[in-house]
mmCIF file of C-alpha atoms and ligand atoms in Angstrom:
data_model
loop_
_atom_site.group_PDB
_atom_site.id
_atom_site.type_symbol
_atom_site.label_atom_id
_atom_site.label_comp_id
_atom_site.label_asym_id
_atom_site.label_seq_id
_atom_site.Cartn_x
_atom_site.Cartn_y
_atom_site.Cartn_z
ATOM 1 C CA MET V 216 -15.053 24.313 -17.247
ATOM 2 C CA VAL V 217 -13.341 26.438 -14.715
ATOM 3 C CA PRO V 218 -11.201 24.358 -12.391
ATOM 4 C CA ALA V 219 -11.917 24.444 -8.678
ATOM 5 C CA PRO V 220 -9.515 26.612 -6.758
ATOM 6 C CA ILE V 221 -6.562 24.496 -5.528
ATOM 7 C CA PRO V 222 -7.920 23.092 -2.293
ATOM 8 C CA THR V 223 -5.968 22.959 0.940
ATOM 9 C CA PHE V 224 -7.526 19.738 2.232
ATOM 10 C CA ARG V 225 -8.003 21.757 5.533
ATOM 11 C CA SER V 226 -9.639 18.964 7.514
ATOM 12 C CA LEU V 227 -6.757 16.589 6.908
ATOM 13 C CA GLN V 228 -3.829 18.987 7.590
ATOM 14 C CA GLY V 229 -3.733 17.935 11.164
ATOM 15 C CA TYR V 230 -2.898 14.408 10.092
ATOM 16 C CA ASN V 231 0.380 15.629 8.578
ATOM 17 C CA PRO V 232 0.243 14.386 5.002
ATOM 18 C CA VAL V 233 3.506 14.277 3.196
ATOM 19 C CA ASP V 234 4.043 14.510 -0.548
ATOM 20 C CA GLU V 235 6.140 11.569 -2.029
ATOM 21 C CA THR V 236 7.105 13.240 -5.287
ATOM 22 C CA ALA V 237 6.315 16.638 -6.899
ATOM 23 C CA HIS V 238 3.706 15.220 -9.346
ATOM 24 C CA ILE V 239 2.028 12.170 -7.756
ATOM 25 C CA GLY V 240 1.532 10.524 -4.418
ATOM 26 C CA THR V 241 0.995 11.612 -0.792
ATOM 27 C CA SER V 242 1.434 9.542 2.317
ATOM 28 C CA PHE V 243 -0.034 9.748 5.802
ATOM 29 C CA PRO V 244 3.092 8.570 7.700
ATOM 30 C CA SER V 245 1.599 7.736 10.976
ATOM 31 C CA ASP V 246 -0.445 4.544 11.617
ATOM 32 C CA SER V 247 -2.379 6.635 14.233
ATOM 33 C CA THR V 248 -4.247 7.972 11.184
ATOM 34 C CA GLN V 249 -6.834 5.301 10.698
ATOM 35 C CA LEU V 250 -9.393 5.353 7.779
ATOM 36 C CA SER V 251 -11.825 3.612 10.139
ATOM 37 C CA ALA V 252 -11.601 6.629 12.485
ATOM 38 C CA LEU V 253 -12.182 9.137 9.669
ATOM 39 C CA LEU V 254 -15.247 7.297 8.535
ATOM 40 C CA ASP V 255 -16.774 7.410 11.969
ATOM 41 C CA ALA V 256 -15.699 11.029 12.954
ATOM 42 C CA GLU V 257 -18.252 13.591 13.618
ATOM 43 C CA ASN V 258 -17.069 15.631 10.589
ATOM 44 C CA SER V 259 -16.560 12.460 8.530
ATOM 45 C CA ASP V 260 -18.408 13.903 5.481
ATOM 46 C CA GLU V 261 -15.837 16.824 5.366
ATOM 47 C CA LEU V 262 -12.804 14.401 5.980
ATOM 48 C CA ILE V 263 -13.920 11.949 3.294
ATOM 49 C CA ARG V 264 -14.673 14.784 0.824
ATOM 50 C CA ASP V 265 -11.234 16.188 1.363
ATOM 51 C CA LEU V 266 -9.650 12.835 1.218
ATOM 52 C CA ALA V 267 -11.379 12.178 -2.275
ATOM 53 C CA THR V 268 -10.196 15.638 -3.465
ATOM 54 C CA LEU V 269 -6.698 15.079 -2.241
ATOM 55 C CA VAL V 270 -6.580 11.696 -4.186
ATOM 56 C CA SER V 271 -7.967 13.340 -7.299
ATOM 57 C CA HIS V 272 -5.233 16.016 -7.078
ATOM 58 C CA ARG V 273 -2.355 13.732 -6.039
ATOM 59 C CA GLY V 274 -3.376 10.658 -7.872
ATOM 60 C CA VAL V 275 -2.641 8.198 -5.108
ATOM 61 C CA VAL V 276 -2.622 8.423 -1.271
ATOM 62 C CA PHE V 277 -1.023 5.954 1.159
ATOM 63 C CA PHE V 278 -2.046 4.942 4.682
ATOM 64 C CA LYS V 279 0.059 2.709 7.069
ATOM 65 C CA ASN V 280 -1.033 -0.410 8.741
ATOM 66 C CA GLN V 281 -4.870 0.070 8.636
ATOM 67 C CA ASP V 282 -7.506 -1.723 10.654
ATOM 68 C CA ILE V 283 -10.319 -1.032 8.243
ATOM 69 C CA THR V 284 -12.683 -4.036 7.569
ATOM 70 C CA ILE V 285 -13.772 -4.998 4.162
ATOM 71 C CA GLN V 286 -17.309 -3.660 4.987
ATOM 72 C CA LYS V 287 -15.892 -0.238 5.987
ATOM 73 C CA GLN V 288 -13.690 -0.420 2.818
ATOM 74 C CA LYS V 289 -16.805 -0.626 0.717
ATOM 75 C CA GLU V 290 -18.380 2.110 2.636
ATOM 76 C CA LEU V 291 -15.387 4.287 1.897
ATOM 77 C CA GLY V 292 -15.594 3.235 -1.817
ATOM 78 C CA LEU V 293 -19.256 4.449 -1.867
ATOM 79 C CA ARG V 294 -18.764 7.802 0.076
ATOM 80 C CA LEU V 295 -15.521 8.905 -1.784
ATOM 81 C CA GLY V 296 -17.636 9.226 -4.957
ATOM 82 C CA GLN V 297 -20.965 10.130 -3.436
ATOM 83 C CA LEU V 298 -19.472 13.194 -1.645
ATOM 84 C CA THR V 299 -17.771 14.406 -4.737
ATOM 85 C CA GLY V 300 -20.542 14.372 -7.356
ATOM 86 C CA ARG V 301 -20.420 10.826 -8.675
ATOM 87 C CA PRO V 302 -23.564 10.130 -10.696
ATOM 88 C CA ALA V 303 -26.290 8.417 -8.651
ATOM 89 C CA GLU V 304 -26.531 5.405 -11.034
ATOM 90 C CA SER V 305 -22.842 4.566 -10.483
ATOM 91 C CA GLY V 306 -22.231 2.091 -7.608
ATOM 92 C CA LEU V 307 -19.355 -0.233 -6.673
ATOM 93 C CA HIS V 308 -17.624 -2.059 -9.539
ATOM 94 C CA LYS V 309 -18.171 -5.673 -10.043
ATOM 95 C CA HIS V 310 -15.487 -7.414 -12.013
ATOM 96 C CA PRO V 311 -16.686 -9.369 -15.316
ATOM 97 C CA VAL V 312 -14.900 -12.398 -13.857
ATOM 98 C CA SER V 313 -15.590 -12.612 -10.250
ATOM 99 C CA GLU V 314 -14.969 -15.739 -8.206
ATOM 100 C CA GLU V 315 -17.307 -14.573 -5.517
ATOM 101 C CA THR V 316 -16.658 -15.481 -1.869
ATOM 102 C CA PRO V 317 -19.531 -15.036 0.596
ATOM 103 C CA GLU V 318 -17.495 -12.963 3.016
ATOM 104 C CA LEU V 319 -16.197 -10.443 0.420
ATOM 105 C CA GLY V 320 -19.114 -10.261 -2.050
ATOM 106 C CA ALA V 321 -18.814 -9.501 -5.919
ATOM 107 C CA ASP V 322 -17.949 -5.879 -5.304
ATOM 108 C CA THR V 323 -14.605 -6.902 -3.840
ATOM 109 C CA SER V 324 -11.779 -8.010 -6.040
ATOM 110 C CA VAL V 325 -9.068 -10.253 -4.587
ATOM 111 C CA ILE V 326 -5.647 -9.086 -5.882
ATOM 112 C CA SER V 327 -3.564 -12.247 -5.521
ATOM 113 C CA SER V 328 -0.327 -13.752 -6.719
ATOM 114 C CA MET V 329 -2.282 -17.047 -6.648
ATOM 115 C CA GLY V 330 -4.458 -15.884 -9.612
ATOM 116 C CA GLY V 331 -5.515 -12.206 -9.439
ATOM 117 C CA ILE V 332 -7.523 -9.969 -11.821
ATOM 118 C CA ALA V 333 -7.355 -6.511 -13.265
ATOM 119 C CA ARG V 334 -9.618 -3.858 -14.265
ATOM 120 C CA ALA V 335 -11.842 -4.215 -17.320
ATOM 121 C CA GLY V 336 -12.704 -1.832 -20.225
ATOM 122 C CA TYR V 337 -16.098 -0.199 -19.324
ATOM 123 C CA PRO V 338 -18.567 2.236 -21.005
ATOM 124 C CA VAL V 339 -18.555 3.809 -17.466
ATOM 125 C CA PRO V 340 -15.187 3.166 -15.967
ATOM 126 C CA SER V 341 -13.891 3.467 -12.420
ATOM 127 C CA ASP V 342 -13.089 6.517 -10.304
ATOM 128 C CA TYR V 343 -11.626 5.603 -6.921
ATOM 129 C CA ALA V 344 -9.879 2.422 -6.040
ATOM 130 C CA ILE V 345 -8.933 1.376 -2.564
ATOM 131 C CA LEU V 346 -6.515 -1.606 -2.107
ATOM 132 C CA LYS V 347 -5.617 -2.949 1.328
ATOM 133 C CA MET V 348 -2.709 -5.389 1.132
ATOM 134 C CA HIS V 349 -2.716 -8.030 3.952
ATOM 135 C CA THR V 350 -0.253 -10.626 2.765
ATOM 136 C CA LEU V 351 3.223 -9.654 1.462
ATOM 137 C CA PRO V 352 6.229 -11.369 -0.039
ATOM 138 C CA ARG V 353 9.404 -10.954 2.172
ATOM 139 C CA VAL V 354 10.869 -8.953 -0.700
ATOM 140 C CA GLY V 355 9.569 -7.301 -3.816
ATOM 141 C CA GLY V 356 5.876 -6.738 -5.017
ATOM 142 C CA ASP V 357 6.075 -2.895 -5.055
ATOM 143 C CA THR V 358 3.403 -1.028 -6.914
ATOM 144 C CA LEU V 359 4.086 1.924 -9.266
ATOM 145 C CA TRP V 360 1.576 4.652 -10.280
ATOM 146 C CA ALA V 361 2.093 7.276 -12.976
ATOM 147 C CA SER V 362 0.313 10.569 -13.312
ATOM 148 C CA GLY V 363 -1.979 11.090 -16.289
ATOM 149 C CA TYR V 364 -2.095 14.772 -15.780
ATOM 150 C CA GLU V 365 1.692 15.077 -16.031
ATOM 151 C CA ALA V 366 1.834 12.615 -18.977
ATOM 152 C CA TYR V 367 -0.557 15.032 -20.857
ATOM 153 C CA ASP V 368 1.273 18.247 -19.625
ATOM 154 C CA ARG V 369 4.564 17.081 -21.036
ATOM 155 C CA LEU V 370 3.394 16.792 -24.488
ATOM 156 C CA SER V 371 3.954 19.639 -26.890
ATOM 157 C CA PRO V 372 1.120 22.193 -27.182
ATOM 158 C CA ALA V 373 0.667 21.056 -30.917
ATOM 159 C CA LEU V 374 0.412 17.376 -29.932
ATOM 160 C CA GLN V 375 -1.902 18.205 -27.033
ATOM 161 C CA ARG V 376 -4.206 20.137 -29.308
ATOM 162 C CA PHE V 377 -4.112 17.209 -31.919
ATOM 163 C CA LEU V 378 -5.137 14.587 -29.343
ATOM 164 C CA GLU V 379 -7.889 16.683 -27.666
ATOM 165 C CA GLY V 380 -11.144 15.470 -29.018
ATOM 166 C CA LEU V 381 -9.929 12.160 -30.439
ATOM 167 C CA THR V 382 -11.412 8.853 -29.207
ATOM 168 C CA ALA V 383 -10.033 5.468 -28.630
ATOM 169 C CA GLU V 384 -11.511 2.005 -28.350
ATOM 170 C CA HIS V 385 -10.781 0.141 -25.156
ATOM 171 C CA ASP V 386 -11.249 -3.646 -25.255
ATOM 172 C CA GLY V 387 -11.610 -5.980 -22.218
ATOM 173 C CA ASN V 388 -12.999 -8.905 -24.207
ATOM 174 C CA PHE V 389 -9.888 -11.038 -23.344
ATOM 175 C CA PHE V 390 -11.666 -11.589 -19.975
ATOM 176 C CA HIS V 391 -13.930 -14.033 -21.838
ATOM 177 C CA ASN V 392 -10.925 -16.435 -21.998
ATOM 178 C CA THR V 393 -10.335 -16.105 -18.285
ATOM 179 C CA ALA V 394 -14.021 -16.666 -17.648
ATOM 180 C CA LYS V 395 -13.910 -19.865 -19.867
ATOM 181 C CA LYS V 396 -10.778 -21.209 -18.108
ATOM 182 C CA LEU V 397 -12.396 -20.576 -14.702
ATOM 183 C CA ASN V 398 -15.788 -21.925 -16.017
ATOM 184 C CA VAL V 399 -17.702 -18.943 -14.603
ATOM 185 C CA PRO V 400 -20.082 -16.681 -16.526
ATOM 186 C CA ILE V 401 -19.281 -13.070 -17.172
ATOM 187 C CA GLN V 402 -20.646 -11.002 -14.363
ATOM 188 C CA GLN V 403 -23.598 -8.844 -15.328
ATOM 189 C CA ASN V 404 -24.519 -5.310 -13.896
ATOM 190 C CA ARG V 405 -20.948 -4.481 -13.187
ATOM 191 C CA GLY V 406 -21.627 -1.418 -10.987
ATOM 192 C CA HIS V 407 -23.641 0.625 -13.687
ATOM 193 C CA LEU V 408 -26.689 -0.259 -15.932
ATOM 194 C CA ASP V 409 -24.333 0.536 -19.009
ATOM 195 C CA ASN V 410 -21.872 -1.902 -17.726
ATOM 196 C CA SER V 411 -23.763 -5.044 -18.476
ATOM 197 C CA GLY V 412 -23.921 -7.654 -21.250
ATOM 198 C CA GLU V 413 -21.085 -9.676 -22.897
ATOM 199 C CA ASP V 414 -19.227 -7.076 -25.004
ATOM 200 C CA LEU V 415 -16.432 -5.393 -22.856
ATOM 201 C CA ARG V 416 -15.591 -2.648 -25.347
ATOM 202 C CA ALA V 417 -15.852 1.073 -24.835
ATOM 203 C CA VAL V 418 -14.976 4.234 -26.634
ATOM 204 C CA HIS V 419 -13.455 7.079 -24.682
ATOM 205 C CA PRO V 420 -11.803 10.368 -25.105
ATOM 206 C CA VAL V 421 -7.984 10.234 -25.566
ATOM 207 C CA ILE V 422 -7.661 13.292 -23.382
ATOM 208 C CA ARG V 423 -10.095 13.363 -20.355
ATOM 209 C CA THR V 424 -11.188 16.151 -18.112
ATOM 210 C CA HIS V 425 -11.364 15.299 -14.427
ATOM 211 C CA PRO V 426 -14.655 16.545 -13.104
ATOM 212 C CA LEU V 427 -13.483 17.605 -9.614
ATOM 213 C CA THR V 428 -10.019 19.026 -10.367
ATOM 214 C CA GLY V 429 -10.816 20.404 -13.841
ATOM 215 C CA TYR V 430 -7.538 19.211 -15.190
ATOM 216 C CA LYS V 431 -6.831 17.360 -18.373
ATOM 217 C CA SER V 432 -5.337 13.885 -18.259
ATOM 218 C CA LEU V 433 -4.107 11.414 -20.937
ATOM 219 C CA PHE V 434 -6.528 8.391 -20.918
ATOM 220 C CA VAL V 435 -5.126 5.631 -22.866
ATOM 221 C CA ASN V 436 -3.386 2.527 -21.393
ATOM 222 C CA LYS V 437 -1.433 -0.440 -22.716
ATOM 223 C CA GLY V 438 -3.769 -3.161 -21.179
ATOM 224 C CA PHE V 439 -6.975 -1.957 -22.844
ATOM 225 C CA THR V 440 -6.612 0.631 -25.468
ATOM 226 C CA LYS V 441 -6.621 -0.754 -28.962
ATOM 227 C CA ARG V 442 -6.972 1.892 -31.496
ATOM 228 C CA ILE V 443 -7.373 5.816 -31.828
ATOM 229 C CA LEU V 444 -10.443 5.741 -34.035
ATOM 230 C CA GLU V 445 -9.916 8.840 -36.156
ATOM 231 C CA LEU V 446 -6.466 7.699 -37.258
ATOM 232 C CA TYR V 447 -5.266 4.954 -39.747
ATOM 233 C CA PRO V 448 -4.269 1.825 -37.818
ATOM 234 C CA GLU V 449 -0.561 2.279 -38.391
ATOM 235 C CA GLU V 450 -0.642 5.918 -37.340
ATOM 236 C CA SER V 451 -2.591 4.797 -34.178
ATOM 237 C CA ASP V 452 -0.203 2.034 -33.346
ATOM 238 C CA ASN V 453 2.852 4.341 -33.484
ATOM 239 C CA LEU V 454 1.163 7.231 -31.571
ATOM 240 C CA LEU V 455 -0.218 4.836 -28.808
ATOM 241 C CA ASP V 456 3.364 3.399 -28.522
ATOM 242 C CA TYR V 457 4.814 6.876 -28.029
ATOM 243 C CA LEU V 458 2.073 7.653 -25.445
ATOM 244 C CA TYR V 459 2.782 4.537 -23.486
ATOM 245 C CA ARG V 460 6.384 5.246 -23.464
ATOM 246 C CA GLN V 461 5.583 8.870 -22.160
ATOM 247 C CA ILE V 462 3.973 6.978 -19.210
ATOM 248 C CA SER V 463 6.475 4.246 -18.534
ATOM 249 C CA GLU V 464 9.811 5.887 -19.431
ATOM 250 C CA ASN V 465 9.546 9.174 -17.339
ATOM 251 C CA HIS V 466 10.387 8.090 -13.829
ATOM 252 C CA ASP V 467 9.654 11.597 -12.467
ATOM 253 C CA LEU V 468 6.022 11.336 -13.198
ATOM 254 C CA GLN V 469 5.825 8.104 -11.237
ATOM 255 C CA VAL V 470 5.720 7.023 -7.646
ATOM 256 C CA ARG V 471 6.802 3.585 -6.383
ATOM 257 C CA TYR V 472 5.279 2.167 -3.132
ATOM 258 C CA LYS V 473 6.857 -0.385 -0.896
ATOM 259 C CA TRP V 474 3.914 -1.963 0.921
ATOM 260 C CA GLY V 475 3.875 -2.711 4.661
ATOM 261 C CA GLN V 476 1.360 -5.184 6.002
ATOM 262 C CA ASN V 477 -2.228 -3.675 5.933
ATOM 263 C CA ASP V 478 -1.096 -0.657 4.196
ATOM 264 C CA VAL V 479 -3.958 0.873 2.182
ATOM 265 C CA ALA V 480 -3.467 2.740 -1.199
ATOM 266 C CA ILE V 481 -6.383 4.891 -2.609
ATOM 267 C CA TRP V 482 -5.918 6.016 -6.203
ATOM 268 C CA ASP V 483 -7.984 7.742 -8.840
ATOM 269 C CA ASN V 484 -8.183 5.559 -12.001
ATOM 270 C CA ARG V 485 -9.341 8.597 -14.071
ATOM 271 C CA VAL V 486 -5.926 10.203 -13.967
ATOM 272 C CA THR V 487 -3.329 7.538 -13.042
ATOM 273 C CA PHE V 488 -1.878 4.356 -14.533
ATOM 274 C CA HIS V 489 -0.517 1.649 -12.270
ATOM 275 C CA THR V 490 1.319 -1.735 -12.303
ATOM 276 C CA ALA V 491 2.435 -4.289 -9.746
ATOM 277 C CA THR V 492 5.873 -5.571 -9.808
ATOM 278 C CA ASN V 493 6.295 -9.241 -10.420
ATOM 279 C CA ASP V 494 9.532 -9.904 -8.743
ATOM 280 C CA TYR V 495 8.671 -12.153 -5.821
ATOM 281 C CA VAL V 496 8.047 -15.831 -5.091
ATOM 282 C CA ASP V 497 6.013 -15.823 -1.916
ATOM 283 C CA ASN V 498 2.162 -15.186 -1.515
ATOM 284 C CA ARG V 499 1.026 -11.676 -1.998
ATOM 285 C CA GLN V 500 -2.669 -10.753 -1.515
ATOM 286 C CA GLY V 501 -5.072 -7.883 -0.948
ATOM 287 C CA ASN V 502 -8.677 -6.907 -1.226
ATOM 288 C CA ARG V 503 -9.603 -4.051 -3.714
ATOM 289 C CA VAL V 504 -12.728 -2.018 -3.752
ATOM 290 C CA VAL V 505 -13.452 0.175 -6.779
ATOM 291 C CA GLY V 506 -16.104 2.760 -7.340
ATOM 292 C CA ILE V 507 -17.685 3.411 -10.785
ATOM 293 C CA GLY V 508 -17.432 7.092 -11.711
ATOM 294 C CA GLU V 509 -18.812 9.309 -14.687
ATOM 295 C CA LYS V 510 -18.797 8.577 -18.435
ATOM 296 C CA PRO V 511 -15.532 10.053 -19.426
ATOM 297 C CA PHE V 512 -15.621 13.338 -21.201
ATOM 298 C CA PHE V 513 -13.409 16.082 -22.600
ATOM 299 C CA ASP V 514 -14.206 19.693 -21.845
ATOM 300 C CA PRO V 515 -12.313 22.069 -24.277
ATOM 301 C CA ASN V 516 -12.285 24.744 -21.470
ATOM 302 C CA SER V 517 -10.542 22.555 -18.956
ATOM 303 C CA LYS V 518 -6.978 23.364 -17.838
ATOM 304 C CA SER V 519 -3.484 21.780 -17.595
ATOM 305 C CA ARG V 520 -2.460 20.872 -14.042
ATOM 306 C CA ARG V 521 1.062 22.234 -14.754
ATOM 307 C CA ALA V 522 -0.304 25.604 -15.819
ATOM 308 C CA GLU V 523 -2.683 25.911 -12.842
ATOM 309 C CA LEU V 524 -0.032 25.079 -10.452
ATOM 310 C CA LYS V 525 2.398 27.362 -12.212
ATOM 311 C CA LEU V 526 5.131 24.634 -12.034
ATOM 312 C CA SER V 527 8.445 25.874 -13.336
ATOM 313 C CA PHE V 528 10.417 22.537 -13.425
HETATM 314 O O1 LIG A 79 -1.274 -5.619 -7.021
HETATM 315 C C1 LIG A 79 -1.080 -4.459 -7.149
HETATM 316 O O2 LIG A 79 -0.028 -4.008 -6.604
HETATM 317 C C2 LIG A 79 -1.871 -3.499 -7.906
HETATM 318 C C3 LIG A 79 -3.240 -4.226 -8.227
HETATM 319 C C4 LIG A 79 -3.883 -3.714 -9.388
HETATM 320 O O3 LIG A 79 -3.323 -3.852 -10.387
HETATM 321 C C5 LIG A 79 -5.228 -3.296 -9.289
HETATM 322 O O4 LIG A 79 -5.747 -3.241 -8.205
HETATM 323 O O5 LIG A 79 -5.806 -2.881 -10.304
#
């Protein structure tokens, strides 16, 4: 695969986006930039396509104090993927354990300190996630994202080659316990025909190619990845532990976001890792919409982001 030329996100330049760090995170600092207006603009297809491309290159993008409604948030979740080649059979993600509210629907996840939920392991996992945070604690509750591109790029060439082509099992079956506790069934048809049934396990490549940028990314995470299948269990445990440390111990491949009320973060789940910070006592709540992407793949001809951008630091 030949990576797309590095885009300039031309239609968005007038909104003055600012990079938060060298490797990950871009902000639109003015709250006069409203996603609701981008969605309804005359050239909205170009704007939304450029936004998706920006998110895929930068990992996560932030918008201040947004007026976007949940319906428009879902429209954005659909269009980000549809305008950038998401397979037609992928829709919006429905969480396996959804306590559905009529106003929000099963394709919205309530992220809440009063009992929230996280992503599940899927045969066809998510691409773009959009979180609007409407209720915030007085202090704390920041969210951190880490770059999967940079986590891959920092491995030695020998370890990169070793990992390419290996596969890992991801397991979300712990959601059965959550479902039992809440006395709800496991949601079926979770945004893709292959994401149905009771078994929440999937096998994915350890190094994944992003279809839009053509860059390679590390694709294992502590919450769901159980085992690199081609290795003995002890080898797999030790290597996974090292890869998780690669993600969590390198602060210069991360970005930390301090939320303002009604801020929106849009991130690409194919090439980032994220975690909330549990350091607050007040209520914290937001609504998240997530698109289902493509079946993860590794293309041996795909490129390193670092090499493509000729980064020297
Ligand atoms: O609560 C947060 O800051 C992040 C939420 C989260 O983990 C998710 O949306 O997957």
